mmCIF file of C-alpha atoms in Angstrom:
data_model
loop_
_atom_site.group_PDB
_atom_site.id
_atom_site.type_symbol
_atom_site.label_atom_id
_atom_site.label_comp_id
_atom_site.label_asym_id
_atom_site.label_seq_id
_atom_site.Cartn_x
_atom_site.Cartn_y
_atom_site.Cartn_z
ATOM 1 C CA MET S 1 -73.698 -25.200 -101.954
ATOM 2 C CA LEU S 2 -70.327 -23.439 -102.128
ATOM 3 C CA LEU S 3 -71.692 -20.708 -99.913
ATOM 4 C CA TYR S 4 -72.686 -23.241 -97.268
ATOM 5 C CA ARG S 5 -69.268 -24.931 -97.272
ATOM 6 C CA SER S 6 -67.541 -21.553 -97.002
ATOM 7 C CA SER S 7 -69.662 -20.642 -93.962
ATOM 8 C CA LYS S 8 -68.854 -23.957 -92.307
ATOM 9 C CA VAL S 9 -65.118 -23.457 -92.849
ATOM 10 C CA SER S 10 -65.296 -19.914 -91.445
ATOM 11 C CA LYS S 11 -67.056 -21.196 -88.365
ATOM 12 C CA SER S 12 -64.381 -23.852 -87.833
ATOM 13 C CA ILE S 13 -61.618 -21.273 -88.210
ATOM 14 C CA PHE S 14 -63.340 -19.002 -85.678
ATOM 15 C CA ILE S 15 -63.616 -21.837 -83.139
ATOM 16 C CA VAL S 16 -59.925 -22.669 -83.574
ATOM 17 C CA PHE S 17 -59.001 -18.972 -83.190
ATOM 18 C CA LEU S 18 -61.124 -18.645 -80.036
ATOM 19 C CA PHE S 19 -59.463 -21.721 -78.531
ATOM 20 C CA VAL S 20 -55.955 -20.423 -79.276
ATOM 21 C CA PHE S 21 -56.827 -16.951 -77.950
ATOM 22 C CA THR S 22 -58.256 -18.434 -74.729
ATOM 23 C CA MET S 23 -55.150 -20.561 -74.214
ATOM 24 C CA ALA S 24 -52.964 -17.515 -74.810
ATOM 25 C CA LEU S 25 -54.873 -15.502 -72.228
ATOM 26 C CA SER S 26 -54.553 -18.368 -69.776
ATOM 27 C CA SER S 27 -50.806 -18.568 -70.391
ATOM 28 C CA MET S 28 -50.464 -14.808 -69.984
ATOM 29 C CA SER S 29 -52.385 -14.965 -66.702
ATOM 30 C CA ILE S 30 -50.165 -17.742 -65.370
ATOM 31 C CA TYR S 31 -47.052 -15.849 -66.504
ATOM 32 C CA ALA S 32 -48.290 -12.662 -64.876
ATOM 33 C CA GLN S 33 -48.895 -14.488 -61.605
ATOM 34 C CA GLN S 34 -45.392 -15.958 -61.714
ATOM 35 C CA LYS S 35 -43.824 -12.652 -62.650
ATOM 36 C CA SER S 36 -45.182 -10.688 -59.696
ATOM 37 C CA HIS S 37 -45.127 -12.463 -56.340
ATOM 38 C CA TYR S 38 -46.239 -9.981 -53.650
ATOM 39 C CA ILE S 39 -45.425 -10.711 -49.998
ATOM 40 C CA TYR S 40 -46.951 -8.742 -47.122
ATOM 41 C CA GLU S 41 -45.801 -8.352 -43.523
ATOM 42 C CA ASP S 42 -47.903 -6.608 -40.845
ATOM 43 C CA SER S 43 -50.398 -5.577 -43.570
ATOM 44 C CA LYS S 44 -47.671 -3.748 -45.515
ATOM 45 C CA LEU S 45 -46.043 -4.761 -48.790
ATOM 46 C CA LYS S 46 -42.634 -6.134 -47.835
ATOM 47 C CA TYR S 47 -41.266 -8.048 -50.827
ATOM 48 C CA ILE S 48 -41.838 -8.415 -54.564
ATOM 49 C CA GLN S 49 -40.272 -11.571 -55.976
ATOM 50 C CA LEU S 50 -39.426 -12.031 -59.655
ATOM 51 C CA PRO S 51 -39.024 -15.795 -60.168
ATOM 52 C CA SER S 52 -37.921 -15.268 -63.772
ATOM 53 C CA SER S 53 -34.742 -13.583 -62.465
ATOM 54 C CA ASN S 54 -32.534 -13.645 -59.395
ATOM 55 C CA GLN S 55 -33.805 -10.305 -58.129
ATOM 56 C CA LEU S 56 -36.041 -9.288 -55.254
ATOM 57 C CA PHE S 57 -37.421 -5.886 -54.248
ATOM 58 C CA VAL S 58 -37.512 -5.118 -50.514
ATOM 59 C CA TYR S 59 -39.682 -2.293 -49.149
ATOM 60 C CA LYS S 60 -38.404 -0.305 -46.139
ATOM 61 C CA TYR S 61 -40.757 1.665 -43.858
ATOM 62 C CA ASP S 62 -40.281 4.266 -41.135
ATOM 63 C CA GLN S 63 -41.934 4.017 -37.707
ATOM 64 C CA ASN S 64 -45.024 5.783 -39.064
ATOM 65 C CA GLY S 65 -45.546 3.232 -41.815
ATOM 66 C CA ASN S 66 -44.301 5.405 -44.682
ATOM 67 C CA ILE S 67 -42.168 3.882 -47.438
ATOM 68 C CA VAL S 68 -38.668 5.334 -47.175
ATOM 69 C CA LYS S 69 -36.692 3.027 -49.445
ATOM 70 C CA ILE S 70 -37.019 0.236 -52.005
ATOM 71 C CA GLU S 71 -33.949 -1.990 -52.223
ATOM 72 C CA LYS S 72 -33.098 -4.388 -55.039
ATOM 73 C CA VAL S 73 -31.536 -7.573 -53.690
ATOM 74 C CA LYS S 74 -29.876 -10.321 -55.691
ATOM 75 C CA THR S 75 -30.485 -13.915 -54.686
ATOM 76 C CA PRO S 76 -29.026 -15.964 -53.179
ATOM 77 C CA SER S 77 -27.534 -13.544 -50.642
ATOM 78 C CA VAL S 78 -27.204 -12.729 -46.939
ATOM 79 C CA VAL S 79 -28.163 -9.164 -46.042
ATOM 80 C CA VAL S 80 -27.319 -7.330 -42.795
ATOM 81 C CA PRO S 81 -27.000 -3.646 -41.877
ATOM 82 C CA SER S 82 -23.428 -2.507 -42.457
ATOM 83 C CA LYS S 83 -23.513 -0.388 -39.273
ATOM 84 C CA VAL S 84 -25.759 -0.279 -36.207
ATOM 85 C CA SER S 85 -25.722 1.624 -32.923
ATOM 86 C CA ILE S 86 -25.223 -0.195 -29.637
ATOM 87 C CA SER S 87 -28.533 1.427 -28.665
ATOM 88 C CA ASP S 88 -30.381 -0.464 -31.412
ATOM 89 C CA VAL S 89 -30.441 -3.481 -29.045
ATOM 90 C CA SER S 90 -30.609 -5.891 -31.998
ATOM 91 C CA TYR S 91 -30.404 -6.223 -35.761
ATOM 92 C CA GLU S 92 -31.747 -8.657 -38.346
ATOM 93 C CA VAL S 93 -29.901 -11.076 -40.599
ATOM 94 C CA ILE S 94 -31.893 -12.079 -43.700
ATOM 95 C CA ALA S 95 -31.123 -14.911 -46.109
ATOM 96 C CA TYR S 96 -32.627 -14.565 -49.606
ATOM 97 C CA GLY S 97 -32.889 -17.334 -52.179
ATOM 98 C CA VAL S 98 -33.024 -20.265 -49.773
ATOM 99 C CA SER S 99 -34.212 -23.524 -51.335
ATOM 100 C CA PRO S 100 -37.977 -24.056 -50.906
ATOM 101 C CA THR S 101 -37.202 -27.560 -49.619
ATOM 102 C CA ALA S 102 -34.962 -26.295 -46.801
ATOM 103 C CA LYS S 103 -35.883 -27.653 -43.386
ATOM 104 C CA SER S 104 -33.365 -25.890 -41.145
ATOM 105 C CA VAL S 105 -31.736 -22.487 -41.610
ATOM 106 C CA GLN S 106 -29.306 -21.529 -38.840
ATOM 107 C CA PHE S 107 -27.713 -18.158 -38.108
ATOM 108 C CA PRO S 108 -24.453 -18.392 -36.114
ATOM 109 C CA THR S 109 -23.065 -14.985 -35.069
ATOM 110 C CA TRP S 110 -19.920 -13.991 -33.166
ATOM 111 C CA THR S 111 -17.792 -10.902 -32.625
ATOM 112 C CA GLU S 112 -14.223 -10.207 -33.644
ATOM 113 C CA LEU S 113 -13.306 -9.590 -30.011
ATOM 114 C CA ASN S 114 -11.960 -12.703 -28.253
ATOM 115 C CA GLY S 115 -12.691 -15.007 -31.180
ATOM 116 C CA GLN S 116 -15.820 -17.145 -30.982
ATOM 117 C CA ASP S 117 -16.212 -17.022 -27.201
ATOM 118 C CA ASP S 118 -19.705 -15.568 -27.688
ATOM 119 C CA LEU S 119 -20.873 -18.016 -30.367
ATOM 120 C CA VAL S 120 -24.187 -19.497 -29.242
ATOM 121 C CA HIS S 121 -24.573 -23.296 -29.319
ATOM 122 C CA PRO S 122 -26.686 -24.661 -30.799
ATOM 123 C CA TYR S 123 -26.835 -22.081 -33.568
ATOM 124 C CA VAL S 124 -29.807 -19.720 -33.627
ATOM 125 C CA GLU S 125 -32.641 -21.171 -35.705
ATOM 126 C CA GLY S 126 -34.049 -18.840 -38.334
ATOM 127 C CA GLU S 127 -37.663 -18.045 -39.093
ATOM 128 C CA LYS S 128 -39.186 -18.527 -42.535
ATOM 129 C CA VAL S 129 -40.954 -15.288 -43.432
ATOM 130 C CA ALA S 130 -41.747 -16.011 -47.102
ATOM 131 C CA PRO S 131 -40.873 -18.560 -49.785
ATOM 132 C CA GLY S 132 -37.075 -18.525 -50.058
ATOM 133 C CA ILE S 133 -36.666 -15.877 -47.322
ATOM 134 C CA TRP S 134 -35.466 -16.647 -43.785
ATOM 135 C CA LYS S 135 -34.373 -14.312 -41.012
ATOM 136 C CA ALA S 136 -33.014 -14.198 -37.469
ATOM 137 C CA THR S 137 -32.569 -11.459 -34.872
ATOM 138 C CA VAL S 138 -29.140 -10.882 -33.330
ATOM 139 C CA LEU S 139 -29.404 -9.630 -29.734
ATOM 140 C CA LEU S 140 -26.357 -7.581 -28.759
ATOM 141 C CA SER S 141 -26.859 -8.641 -25.143
ATOM 142 C CA LYS S 142 -26.083 -12.226 -26.219
ATOM 143 C CA HIS S 143 -22.675 -11.000 -27.328
ATOM 144 C CA ASN S 144 -21.640 -9.172 -24.160
ATOM 145 C CA MET S 145 -22.897 -5.897 -25.694
ATOM 146 C CA GLU S 146 -19.562 -5.677 -27.473
ATOM 147 C CA LYS S 147 -18.684 -2.998 -29.980
ATOM 148 C CA GLY S 148 -16.842 -3.676 -33.200
ATOM 149 C CA VAL S 149 -17.187 -6.289 -35.940
ATOM 150 C CA TYR S 150 -19.906 -8.971 -35.848
ATOM 151 C CA TYR S 151 -19.679 -11.960 -38.211
ATOM 152 C CA ASN S 152 -23.044 -13.311 -39.411
ATOM 153 C CA ASP S 153 -23.093 -16.714 -41.118
ATOM 154 C CA VAL S 154 -26.025 -18.696 -42.513
ATOM 155 C CA TRP S 155 -26.171 -22.483 -42.775
ATOM 156 C CA VAL S 156 -28.940 -24.312 -44.661
ATOM 157 C CA ASP S 157 -29.538 -27.950 -43.743
ATOM 158 C CA GLY S 158 -25.988 -28.218 -42.438
ATOM 159 C CA LYS S 159 -24.282 -26.570 -45.420
ATOM 160 C CA PHE S 160 -22.723 -23.106 -45.544
ATOM 161 C CA PHE S 161 -25.000 -20.706 -47.443
ATOM 162 C CA GLY S 162 -23.272 -17.345 -47.038
ATOM 163 C CA GLY S 163 -22.274 -14.621 -44.621
ATOM 164 C CA ALA S 164 -22.019 -10.889 -44.017
ATOM 165 C CA VAL S 165 -20.400 -8.474 -41.571
ATOM 166 C CA THR S 166 -21.948 -5.806 -39.303
ATOM 167 C CA LYS S 167 -20.114 -3.110 -37.349
ATOM 168 C CA VAL S 168 -21.608 -2.104 -33.989
ATOM 169 C CA GLU S 169 -20.756 1.430 -32.864
ATOM 170 C CA ASP S 170 -21.331 3.324 -29.623
ATOM 171 C CA ASN S 171 -22.204 6.954 -30.331
ATOM 172 C CA VAL S 172 -24.631 7.350 -27.436
ATOM 173 C CA ARG S 173 -24.144 10.394 -25.219
ATOM 174 C CA VAL S 174 -26.216 11.313 -22.155
ATOM 175 C CA SER S 175 -26.635 14.794 -20.719
ATOM 176 C CA LEU S 176 -28.159 15.459 -17.284
ATOM 177 C CA PRO S 177 -27.268 17.809 -14.413
ATOM 178 C CA GLN S 178 -25.027 16.588 -11.611
ATOM 179 C CA GLU S 179 -26.620 19.115 -9.260
ATOM 180 C CA ILE S 180 -29.785 21.158 -9.422
ATOM 181 C CA GLY S 181 -31.824 23.259 -7.019
ATOM 182 C CA TYR S 182 -35.225 22.084 -5.859
ATOM 183 C CA SER S 183 -36.853 25.277 -7.114
ATOM 184 C CA ALA S 184 -36.364 24.054 -10.698
ATOM 185 C CA GLY S 185 -39.126 21.498 -10.093
ATOM 186 C CA GLU S 186 -37.562 19.018 -12.514
ATOM 187 C CA TYR S 187 -34.457 18.141 -14.464
ATOM 188 C CA GLU S 188 -34.003 17.143 -18.079
ATOM 189 C CA VAL S 189 -32.232 14.108 -19.509
ATOM 190 C CA VAL S 190 -31.119 14.228 -23.158
ATOM 191 C CA VAL S 191 -29.817 11.182 -25.042
ATOM 192 C CA THR S 192 -28.088 11.684 -28.403
ATOM 193 C CA GLY S 193 -26.566 9.257 -30.881
ATOM 194 C CA VAL S 194 -29.490 6.839 -30.551
ATOM 195 C CA GLY S 195 -29.889 4.287 -33.352
ATOM 196 C CA LYS S 196 -32.648 4.710 -35.925
ATOM 197 C CA ASP S 197 -34.192 1.323 -35.139
ATOM 198 C CA VAL S 198 -34.801 2.047 -31.454
ATOM 199 C CA ALA S 199 -38.527 1.754 -30.710
ATOM 200 C CA LYS S 200 -38.486 3.535 -27.351
ATOM 201 C CA ILE S 201 -36.251 4.814 -24.562
ATOM 202 C CA VAL S 202 -37.334 4.196 -20.961
ATOM 203 C CA MET S 203 -35.741 5.786 -17.877
ATOM 204 C CA PRO S 204 -36.367 4.200 -14.467
ATOM 205 C CA VAL S 205 -35.805 6.941 -11.851
ATOM 206 C CA TRP S 206 -35.833 6.771 -8.047
ATOM 207 C CA THR S 207 -34.309 8.524 -5.027
ATOM 208 C CA THR S 208 -31.955 7.005 -2.479
ATOM 209 C CA GLN S 209 -34.411 7.734 0.311
ATOM 210 C CA GLN S 210 -36.183 4.513 1.320
ATOM 211 C CA GLY S 211 -34.908 2.506 -1.625
ATOM 212 C CA GLN S 212 -37.044 2.271 -4.754
ATOM 213 C CA ASP S 213 -40.370 3.069 -3.102
ATOM 214 C CA ASP S 214 -40.775 6.003 -5.511
ATOM 215 C CA ILE S 215 -39.462 4.383 -8.705
ATOM 216 C CA LYS S 216 -41.083 5.680 -11.876
ATOM 217 C CA HIS S 217 -40.445 4.503 -15.434
ATOM 218 C CA VAL S 218 -40.350 7.623 -17.577
ATOM 219 C CA GLU S 219 -40.707 7.130 -21.338
ATOM 220 C CA ALA S 220 -38.579 9.576 -23.308
ATOM 221 C CA GLN S 221 -39.859 11.479 -26.326
ATOM 222 C CA LYS S 222 -38.111 11.351 -29.687
ATOM 223 C CA ILE S 223 -37.227 14.940 -30.589
ATOM 224 C CA GLU S 224 -35.485 14.193 -33.886
ATOM 225 C CA ASP S 225 -33.485 11.375 -35.445
ATOM 226 C CA GLY S 226 -30.962 10.198 -32.873
ATOM 227 C CA THR S 227 -32.156 12.489 -30.057
ATOM 228 C CA TRP S 228 -34.520 11.568 -27.213
ATOM 229 C CA LYS S 229 -35.497 13.644 -24.185
ATOM 230 C CA ALA S 230 -37.297 13.188 -20.854
ATOM 231 C CA LYS S 231 -38.159 15.401 -17.887
ATOM 232 C CA ILE S 232 -37.855 14.054 -14.354
ATOM 233 C CA LYS S 233 -40.352 15.791 -12.070
ATOM 234 C CA PHE S 234 -39.693 16.011 -8.333
ATOM 235 C CA SER S 235 -43.434 15.765 -7.744
ATOM 236 C CA ASP S 236 -43.267 12.150 -8.993
ATOM 237 C CA HIS S 237 -40.808 11.333 -6.204
ATOM 238 C CA ASN S 238 -42.580 12.590 -3.083
ATOM 239 C CA TYR S 239 -40.999 16.029 -3.550
ATOM 240 C CA GLU S 240 -37.773 14.624 -2.115
ATOM 241 C CA THR S 241 -34.348 16.233 -2.154
ATOM 242 C CA GLY S 242 -31.074 14.323 -2.212
ATOM 243 C CA THR S 243 -29.758 11.835 -4.753
ATOM 244 C CA TYR S 244 -31.861 10.851 -7.768
ATOM 245 C CA ILE S 245 -30.777 7.720 -9.677
ATOM 246 C CA THR S 246 -31.433 7.723 -13.439
ATOM 247 C CA HIS S 247 -31.033 4.576 -15.548
ATOM 248 C CA ILE S 248 -31.633 4.475 -19.299
ATOM 249 C CA TYR S 249 -32.806 1.472 -21.344
ATOM 250 C CA ALA S 250 -33.277 1.171 -25.099
ATOM 251 C CA HIS S 251 -36.019 -1.092 -26.505
ATOM 252 C CA ASP S 252 -36.240 -2.561 -30.000
ATOM 253 C CA LYS S 253 -39.410 -3.313 -31.981
ATOM 254 C CA HIS S 254 -39.435 -6.907 -30.683
ATOM 255 C CA GLY S 255 -39.635 -5.818 -27.035
ATOM 256 C CA ASN S 256 -36.004 -6.592 -26.221
ATOM 257 C CA GLN S 257 -34.229 -4.093 -23.988
ATOM 258 C CA MET S 258 -30.640 -3.174 -23.162
ATOM 259 C CA PRO S 259 -29.123 -0.821 -20.551
ATOM 260 C CA LEU S 260 -27.385 2.276 -21.926
ATOM 261 C CA TYR S 261 -26.568 4.393 -18.876
ATOM 262 C CA GLY S 262 -26.780 4.853 -15.119
ATOM 263 C CA GLY S 263 -26.082 8.106 -13.276
ATOM 264 C CA GLU S 264 -26.944 10.382 -10.359
ATOM 265 C CA THR S 265 -28.308 13.891 -9.891
ATOM 266 C CA LYS S 266 -28.143 15.735 -6.574
ATOM 267 C CA VAL S 267 -31.297 17.753 -5.907
ATOM 268 C CA LYS S 268 -30.441 20.395 -3.328
ATOM 269 C CA PRO S 269 -32.805 22.166 -0.932
ATOM 270 C CA GLU S 270 -32.799 25.937 -1.365
ATOM 271 C CA VAL S 271 -33.622 29.105 0.475
ATOM 272 C CA LYS S 272 -34.348 31.943 -1.899
ATOM 273 C CA ALA S 273 -34.621 35.616 -1.099
ATOM 274 C CA PRO S 274 -34.115 38.614 -3.382
ATOM 275 C CA PRO S 275 -30.422 39.620 -3.411
ATOM 276 C CA ALA S 276 -31.442 43.283 -3.272
ATOM 277 C CA VAL S 277 -34.665 45.223 -2.624
ATOM 278 C CA SER S 278 -35.604 48.881 -2.474
ATOM 279 C CA TYR S 279 -36.110 50.448 0.933
ATOM 280 C CA SER S 280 -39.419 51.815 -0.322
ATOM 281 C CA SER S 281 -40.821 48.332 -1.020
ATOM 282 C CA GLY S 282 -41.427 47.813 2.694
ATOM 283 C CA SER S 283 -41.111 44.001 2.583
ATOM 284 C CA TYR S 284 -39.796 40.967 0.709
ATOM 285 C CA GLU S 285 -40.412 37.218 0.661
ATOM 286 C CA VAL S 286 -38.199 34.338 1.745
ATOM 287 C CA ILE S 287 -39.018 30.942 0.202
ATOM 288 C CA ALA S 288 -37.777 27.510 1.286
ATOM 289 C CA TYR S 289 -37.712 24.780 -1.388
ATOM 290 C CA GLY S 290 -37.356 21.070 -0.738
ATOM 291 C CA VAL S 291 -38.854 20.961 2.735
ATOM 292 C CA SER S 292 -39.802 17.467 3.883
ATOM 293 C CA PRO S 293 -43.484 16.687 3.245
ATOM 294 C CA THR S 294 -43.719 15.530 6.876
ATOM 295 C CA ALA S 295 -42.534 18.890 8.273
ATOM 296 C CA LYS S 296 -44.799 20.375 10.934
ATOM 297 C CA SER S 297 -43.072 23.684 11.644
ATOM 298 C CA VAL S 298 -40.991 25.851 9.299
ATOM 299 C CA GLN S 299 -39.639 29.025 10.900
ATOM 300 C CA PHE S 300 -38.007 32.041 9.283
ATOM 301 C CA PRO S 301 -35.752 34.005 11.688
ATOM 302 C CA THR S 302 -34.412 37.252 10.165
ATOM 303 C CA TRP S 303 -32.064 39.939 11.512
ATOM 304 C CA THR S 304 -29.927 42.772 10.154
ATOM 305 C CA ASP S 305 -26.186 43.227 10.109
ATOM 306 C CA LEU S 306 -26.578 46.428 12.114
ATOM 307 C CA ASN S 307 -26.289 45.956 15.899
ATOM 308 C CA GLY S 308 -26.210 42.156 15.729
ATOM 309 C CA GLN S 309 -29.439 40.278 16.435
ATOM 310 C CA ASP S 310 -31.129 43.030 18.406
ATOM 311 C CA ASP S 311 -34.025 42.950 15.925
ATOM 312 C CA LEU S 312 -34.452 39.153 15.838
ATOM 313 C CA ALA S 313 -38.097 38.358 16.570
ATOM 314 C CA HIS S 314 -38.957 35.795 19.259
ATOM 315 C CA PRO S 315 -40.547 33.423 18.690
ATOM 316 C CA TYR S 316 -39.329 33.040 15.119
ATOM 317 C CA VAL S 317 -41.725 33.943 12.311
ATOM 318 C CA GLU S 318 -43.774 30.889 11.294
ATOM 319 C CA GLY S 319 -43.816 30.141 7.589
ATOM 320 C CA LYS S 320 -46.767 29.202 5.426
ATOM 321 C CA LYS S 321 -46.899 26.073 3.258
ATOM 322 C CA VAL S 322 -47.747 27.143 -0.300
ATOM 323 C CA ALA S 323 -47.127 23.845 -2.130
ATOM 324 C CA PRO S 324 -45.697 20.398 -1.390
ATOM 325 C CA GLY S 325 -42.105 20.982 -0.247
ATOM 326 C CA ILE S 326 -42.404 24.788 -0.519
ATOM 327 C CA TRP S 327 -42.852 27.198 2.411
ATOM 328 C CA LYS S 328 -42.571 30.969 2.571
ATOM 329 C CA ALA S 329 -42.622 33.953 4.900
ATOM 330 C CA THR S 330 -42.786 37.720 4.453
ATOM 331 C CA VAL S 331 -40.109 39.926 6.019
ATOM 332 C CA LEU S 332 -41.484 43.348 7.052
ATOM 333 C CA LEU S 333 -38.798 46.031 7.183
ATOM 334 C CA SER S 334 -40.800 47.773 9.892
ATOM 335 C CA LYS S 335 -40.080 44.801 12.177
ATOM 336 C CA HIS S 336 -36.371 45.537 11.793
ATOM 337 C CA ASN S 337 -36.317 49.211 12.670
ATOM 338 C CA MET S 338 -36.609 50.131 8.982
ATOM 339 C CA GLU S 339 -32.891 49.536 8.715
ATOM 340 C CA LYS S 340 -30.979 49.556 5.467
ATOM 341 C CA GLY S 341 -28.104 47.221 4.671
ATOM 342 C CA VAL S 342 -27.684 43.448 4.946
ATOM 343 C CA TYR S 343 -30.530 41.212 6.173
ATOM 344 C CA TYR S 344 -29.815 37.589 7.148
ATOM 345 C CA ASN S 345 -32.650 35.154 6.385
ATOM 346 C CA ASP S 346 -32.470 31.709 7.994
ATOM 347 C CA VAL S 347 -34.906 28.800 7.799
ATOM 348 C CA TRP S 348 -35.389 26.143 10.480
ATOM 349 C CA VAL S 349 -37.501 23.008 9.914
ATOM 350 C CA ASP S 350 -38.842 21.236 13.002
ATOM 351 C CA GLY S 351 -36.064 22.739 15.091
ATOM 352 C CA LYS S 352 -33.202 21.938 12.668
ATOM 353 C CA TYR S 353 -31.284 24.389 10.526
ATOM 354 C CA PHE S 354 -32.355 24.098 6.866
ATOM 355 C CA GLY S 355 -30.525 26.913 5.069
ATOM 356 C CA GLY S 356 -30.240 30.618 4.597
ATOM 357 C CA ALA S 357 -29.925 33.551 2.206
ATOM 358 C CA VAL S 358 -28.887 37.197 2.330
ATOM 359 C CA THR S 359 -30.792 40.275 1.136
ATOM 360 C CA LYS S 360 -29.472 43.821 0.834
ATOM 361 C CA VAL S 361 -31.967 46.633 1.480
ATOM 362 C CA GLU S 362 -30.950 49.692 -0.508
ATOM 363 C CA ASP S 363 -32.048 53.302 -0.445
ATOM 364 C CA ARG S 364 -33.241 53.640 -4.032
#
């Protein structure tokens, strides 16, 4: 009888223990869920919220999707980059710790230059990206692309929430030739001092002949942090000589763009001949670069310094087209009395003088 009562008591104790243990597990599960609140953006972990404290962990990624930094942010707070490049086009203002009941979060921004002349009315409305987290994008173009100090305030349902300051700097430098010969086939544009948040650099290029009929948008390649490069090929512009216009635009990750630069490069036609050749070689070539693609006749008159133009062939030697915009002819020394000394090499295109070069024939 005692044994039976003891067994019954043990069973009751076990049931009570199981109930308490189950409740404890349930509480631990709820606590664990509250303790770790994971927020994803574009399929990547962006935030970890800790509701039991006023801290938040923010994950930063590079353009390849690799984690480069984990920042600890206290809430409530307003976070902005301390410095950005004018080439970044835009930057983000993020408010952390906003009340979950907030209906309107506004982000007024203005520059130190000329007071609040660039303050947008009504204020820019923010976007809720996660519980307690709102953000807005500041477009530099909306602030006259000014350099210097930008003031970023945040207002929640009509009440001031906080603010932060960003400094916009212009470290962008552009390198491209002012003049280049057509024989180069292309010229290179290098942009340095580009902001780290720039998504792409695009260069619209066209020649002054016939307006923008040949415009081409060349996308630059990122060589290293801050440095982008592009090659402008003459073949993309009807093999034209003359003035090439190069503009440069920076684009951010949102698709916004901003002009950074506009300049000119003069592409010059050329006549190339060897400056010196050996008498024993018997001949040399003269090449004309940058000839109009519509040219029908390219002639190569040549004569020596000795006895004037007594050795000038008539009619002039007809050149041969070897590539778009490129013609050549071969000068035979035998056609010039096998003379040594200075040879003058002219080029005429459809009856108009194009250019010339000089070659010295030496006895060596």
